């Protein structure tokens, strides 16, 4: 009798309140619901961290206050100098920029994590900012053979640490350019992404047999 009454009360309860899942099922559903927002928060925090880094580097380089702007490009009149000028016979800018970008992404955490920050500028340059905010360099690629490749340093007063790490980084960039221009033996010379006239002008105004990469390397410490 009591058992029948209990069963009847349970059925009545289900009819009024509906079936309630066990705590294990509820926990699983709750976790699934929270996973989406938590993932969004993590992505948002990562994006915010990048924006803060860009603003910090911008302010250190040019002594300005970029506020909440995400634009970390150099303002007009900022101190800059061409440190490598590398005229080329042929520069296939799109593919070459792609290969250099892959290389620089792999170098951002040298010598320590987050030492460098790579940004693709609106003008097509590859900008590399150093962590201490005192200097940056830009790699400019141009289809015009007279311009070819330029590497430009910017910053009010680049630190000694920056200059040392910049030299290491740019020697690596020149090594990469050398491989692309001279060491891709399975690709015909006229089809390579980067082609040079294999001589450079000597100090006496004449020409001396050397490759253009070595001539550019002489500008670095």
Tab-separated table of C-alpha atoms in Angstrom:
chain	number	residue	atom	x	y	z
A	1	UNK	CA	0.000	0.000	0.000
A	2	UNK	CA	2.752	2.444	1.022
A	3	UNK	CA	4.835	1.442	-2.019
A	4	UNK	CA	1.904	2.081	-4.370
A	5	UNK	CA	1.256	5.498	-2.734
A	6	UNK	CA	4.949	6.495	-3.127
A	7	UNK	CA	4.887	5.548	-6.817
A	8	UNK	CA	1.754	7.600	-7.345
A	9	UNK	CA	3.302	10.657	-5.648
A	10	UNK	CA	6.444	10.340	-7.835
A	11	UNK	CA	4.376	10.201	-11.037
A	12	UNK	CA	2.405	13.260	-9.894
A	13	UNK	CA	5.643	15.129	-9.196
A	14	UNK	CA	6.988	14.369	-12.700
A	15	UNK	CA	3.736	15.587	-14.203
A	16	UNK	CA	3.938	18.928	-12.336
A	17	UNK	CA	7.683	19.694	-12.400
A	18	UNK	CA	8.936	17.673	-15.350
A	19	UNK	CA	11.869	15.265	-15.339
A	20	UNK	CA	15.027	16.682	-13.655
A	21	UNK	CA	18.333	15.145	-14.886
A	22	UNK	CA	20.879	13.792	-12.452
A	23	UNK	CA	23.594	16.063	-11.097
A	24	UNK	CA	26.185	14.376	-13.345
A	25	UNK	CA	24.190	15.227	-16.482
A	26	UNK	CA	23.616	18.797	-15.285
A	27	UNK	CA	27.306	19.312	-14.603
A	28	UNK	CA	28.191	18.112	-18.095
A	29	UNK	CA	25.664	20.441	-19.703
A	30	UNK	CA	26.886	23.365	-17.614
A	31	UNK	CA	30.470	22.706	-18.605
A	32	UNK	CA	29.547	22.586	-22.287
A	33	UNK	CA	27.716	25.904	-21.948
A	34	UNK	CA	30.632	27.634	-20.220
A	35	UNK	CA	33.289	26.330	-22.644
A	36	UNK	CA	32.282	28.744	-25.418
A	37	UNK	CA	32.503	31.998	-23.396
A	38	UNK	CA	35.735	30.862	-21.687
A	39	UNK	CA	37.353	30.202	-25.055
A	40	UNK	CA	36.257	33.644	-26.232
A	41	UNK	CA	37.759	35.211	-23.116
A	42	UNK	CA	41.096	33.494	-23.735
A	43	UNK	CA	41.200	34.675	-27.361
A	44	UNK	CA	40.175	38.183	-26.310
A	45	UNK	CA	42.894	38.303	-23.647
A	46	UNK	CA	45.529	37.185	-26.189
A	47	UNK	CA	44.399	39.883	-28.630
A	48	UNK	CA	44.474	42.516	-25.870
A	49	UNK	CA	47.993	41.457	-24.897
A	50	UNK	CA	49.152	41.939	-28.503
A	51	UNK	CA	47.546	45.381	-28.695
A	52	UNK	CA	49.187	46.458	-25.431
A	53	UNK	CA	52.553	45.260	-26.720
A	54	UNK	CA	52.151	47.217	-29.957
A	55	UNK	CA	51.194	50.424	-28.122
A	56	UNK	CA	54.096	50.014	-25.687
A	57	UNK	CA	56.623	49.500	-28.481
A	58	UNK	CA	55.158	52.421	-30.439
A	59	UNK	CA	55.494	54.777	-27.473
A	60	UNK	CA	59.049	53.658	-26.737
A	61	UNK	CA	60.155	54.049	-30.349
A	62	UNK	CA	58.682	57.413	-31.159
A	63	UNK	CA	58.034	59.009	-27.795
A	64	UNK	CA	54.343	59.470	-28.572
A	65	UNK	CA	51.105	58.329	-27.016
A	66	UNK	CA	49.077	56.143	-29.328
A	67	UNK	CA	46.153	55.955	-26.894
A	68	UNK	CA	43.827	53.108	-27.775
A	69	UNK	CA	44.822	53.032	-31.432
A	70	UNK	CA	46.062	49.732	-32.825
A	71	UNK	CA	48.105	51.500	-35.505
A	72	UNK	CA	51.747	50.880	-34.649
A	73	UNK	CA	53.226	52.264	-37.864
A	74	UNK	CA	55.808	55.028	-37.699
A	75	UNK	CA	54.419	58.570	-37.771
A	76	UNK	CA	55.575	60.997	-40.428
A	77	UNK	CA	59.007	62.448	-39.591
A	78	UNK	CA	60.024	59.663	-37.206
A	79	UNK	CA	63.797	59.070	-37.054
A	80	UNK	CA	64.827	56.362	-39.490
A	81	UNK	CA	67.781	55.343	-41.649
A	82	UNK	CA	68.417	52.852	-44.431
A	83	UNK	CA	70.961	50.378	-43.078
A	84	UNK	CA	70.892	47.919	-45.995
A	85	UNK	CA	70.301	48.954	-49.583
A	86	UNK	CA	70.223	45.945	-51.866
A	87	UNK	CA	69.421	46.672	-55.527
A	88	UNK	CA	68.354	43.547	-57.377
A	89	UNK	CA	67.899	42.444	-60.945
A	90	UNK	CA	64.577	40.711	-60.191
A	91	UNK	CA	62.436	40.782	-57.012
A	92	UNK	CA	59.223	38.752	-57.029
A	93	UNK	CA	57.775	40.653	-54.103
A	94	UNK	CA	54.700	38.573	-53.233
A	95	UNK	CA	56.301	35.123	-52.881
A	96	UNK	CA	59.508	36.573	-51.413
A	97	UNK	CA	57.550	38.474	-48.739
A	98	UNK	CA	55.723	35.238	-47.892
A	99	UNK	CA	58.978	33.290	-47.392
A	100	UNK	CA	60.544	36.076	-45.320
A	101	UNK	CA	57.419	36.311	-43.178
A	102	UNK	CA	57.610	32.587	-42.388
A	103	UNK	CA	61.284	32.996	-41.482
A	104	UNK	CA	60.708	36.010	-39.221
A	105	UNK	CA	57.797	34.353	-37.406
A	106	UNK	CA	60.186	31.565	-36.467
A	107	UNK	CA	62.739	34.080	-35.154
A	108	UNK	CA	60.436	36.154	-32.904
A	109	UNK	CA	61.350	34.251	-29.728
A	110	UNK	CA	65.121	34.634	-30.103
A	111	UNK	CA	67.162	35.039	-27.994
A	112	UNK	CA	64.279	34.709	-25.480
A	113	UNK	CA	60.504	34.419	-25.721
A	114	UNK	CA	58.721	37.494	-27.165
A	115	UNK	CA	61.989	39.285	-27.977
A	116	UNK	CA	60.559	40.465	-31.296
A	117	UNK	CA	57.106	41.296	-32.607
A	118	UNK	CA	56.358	40.976	-36.341
A	119	UNK	CA	53.733	43.131	-38.020
A	120	UNK	CA	52.650	43.296	-41.664
A	121	UNK	CA	52.452	47.006	-42.417
A	122	UNK	CA	49.805	48.486	-44.699
A	123	UNK	CA	52.507	49.571	-47.176
A	124	UNK	CA	53.657	45.962	-47.591
A	125	UNK	CA	56.729	46.220	-45.362
A	126	UNK	CA	57.583	43.578	-42.772
A	127	UNK	CA	58.087	45.451	-39.478
A	128	UNK	CA	60.038	43.878	-36.621
A	129	UNK	CA	59.727	45.562	-33.207
A	130	UNK	CA	62.147	44.778	-30.393
A	131	UNK	CA	60.903	44.122	-26.865
A	132	UNK	CA	62.669	47.076	-25.187
A	133	UNK	CA	60.751	49.535	-27.391
A	134	UNK	CA	63.840	51.487	-28.482
A	135	UNK	CA	64.124	50.321	-32.078
A	136	UNK	CA	62.585	48.439	-34.984
A	137	UNK	CA	63.506	47.558	-38.525
A	138	UNK	CA	61.399	47.285	-41.665
A	139	UNK	CA	62.062	45.110	-44.711
A	140	UNK	CA	60.846	46.855	-47.852
A	141	UNK	CA	60.541	44.877	-51.093
A	142	UNK	CA	60.147	46.646	-54.420
A	143	UNK	CA	59.706	45.309	-57.966
A	144	UNK	CA	61.830	48.228	-59.145
A	145	UNK	CA	65.342	46.836	-59.680
A	146	UNK	CA	66.935	50.121	-58.613
A	147	UNK	CA	65.300	49.827	-55.170
A	148	UNK	CA	65.139	46.061	-54.789
A	149	UNK	CA	65.339	45.380	-51.053
A	150	UNK	CA	65.813	47.961	-48.334
A	151	UNK	CA	66.090	47.428	-44.599
A	152	UNK	CA	65.264	50.538	-42.600
A	153	UNK	CA	65.890	51.117	-38.897
A	154	UNK	CA	63.546	53.380	-36.918
A	155	UNK	CA	63.685	54.676	-33.355
A	156	UNK	CA	64.690	57.784	-31.427
A	157	UNK	CA	67.618	56.158	-29.596
A	158	UNK	CA	68.049	52.416	-30.261
A	159	UNK	CA	69.698	50.748	-27.275
A	160	UNK	CA	72.951	48.793	-27.414
A	161	UNK	CA	70.949	45.637	-26.716
A	162	UNK	CA	68.681	46.407	-29.655
A	163	UNK	CA	71.614	47.020	-32.000
A	164	UNK	CA	73.268	43.747	-31.034
A	165	UNK	CA	70.085	41.713	-31.525
A	166	UNK	CA	69.246	43.585	-34.728
A	167	UNK	CA	72.656	42.630	-36.148
A	168	UNK	CA	72.077	38.956	-35.314
A	169	UNK	CA	68.601	39.068	-36.843
A	170	UNK	CA	69.693	40.806	-40.045
A	171	UNK	CA	72.625	38.454	-40.615
A	172	UNK	CA	70.008	35.707	-40.486
A	173	UNK	CA	67.785	37.573	-42.970
A	174	UNK	CA	70.723	37.941	-45.373
A	175	UNK	CA	71.500	34.235	-45.006
A	176	UNK	CA	67.894	33.513	-45.984
A	177	UNK	CA	68.089	35.833	-48.998
A	178	UNK	CA	71.361	34.199	-50.041
A	179	UNK	CA	69.735	30.762	-49.976
A	180	UNK	CA	66.803	32.010	-52.063
A	181	UNK	CA	69.000	33.790	-54.626
A	182	UNK	CA	71.948	31.441	-54.993
A	183	UNK	CA	71.340	28.038	-53.408
A	184	UNK	CA	68.097	26.822	-54.983
A	185	UNK	CA	69.967	24.715	-57.518
A	186	UNK	CA	66.922	22.811	-58.756
A	187	UNK	CA	65.352	26.087	-59.991
A	188	UNK	CA	66.729	27.890	-63.046
A	189	UNK	CA	68.331	31.238	-62.213
A	190	UNK	CA	65.852	33.229	-64.330
A	191	UNK	CA	62.938	31.648	-62.433
A	192	UNK	CA	64.167	32.379	-58.901
A	193	UNK	CA	62.327	34.769	-56.613
A	194	UNK	CA	65.419	36.916	-56.151
A	195	UNK	CA	68.102	37.610	-58.748
A	196	UNK	CA	71.183	39.819	-58.526
A	197	UNK	CA	73.951	40.970	-60.822
A	198	UNK	CA	76.843	39.028	-59.313
A	199	UNK	CA	79.215	41.913	-58.807
A	200	UNK	CA	79.460	44.960	-56.574
A	201	UNK	CA	81.243	48.238	-57.084
A	202	UNK	CA	84.587	48.529	-55.313
A	203	UNK	CA	85.851	51.459	-53.266
A	204	UNK	CA	87.943	52.626	-56.201
A	205	UNK	CA	84.905	52.886	-58.457
A	206	UNK	CA	85.730	49.693	-60.307
A	207	UNK	CA	84.031	46.355	-59.946
A	208	UNK	CA	85.096	43.378	-57.861
A	209	UNK	CA	83.758	39.835	-58.108
A	210	UNK	CA	81.524	39.117	-55.149
A	211	UNK	CA	77.849	38.432	-54.538
A	212	UNK	CA	75.465	41.217	-53.599
A	213	UNK	CA	74.527	39.644	-50.264
A	214	UNK	CA	78.146	39.753	-49.060
A	215	UNK	CA	78.357	43.392	-50.117
A	216	UNK	CA	75.238	44.194	-48.068
A	217	UNK	CA	76.534	42.226	-45.081
A	218	UNK	CA	79.512	44.564	-44.819
A	219	UNK	CA	77.114	47.280	-43.555
A	220	UNK	CA	76.352	45.224	-40.418
A	221	UNK	CA	78.468	44.884	-37.245
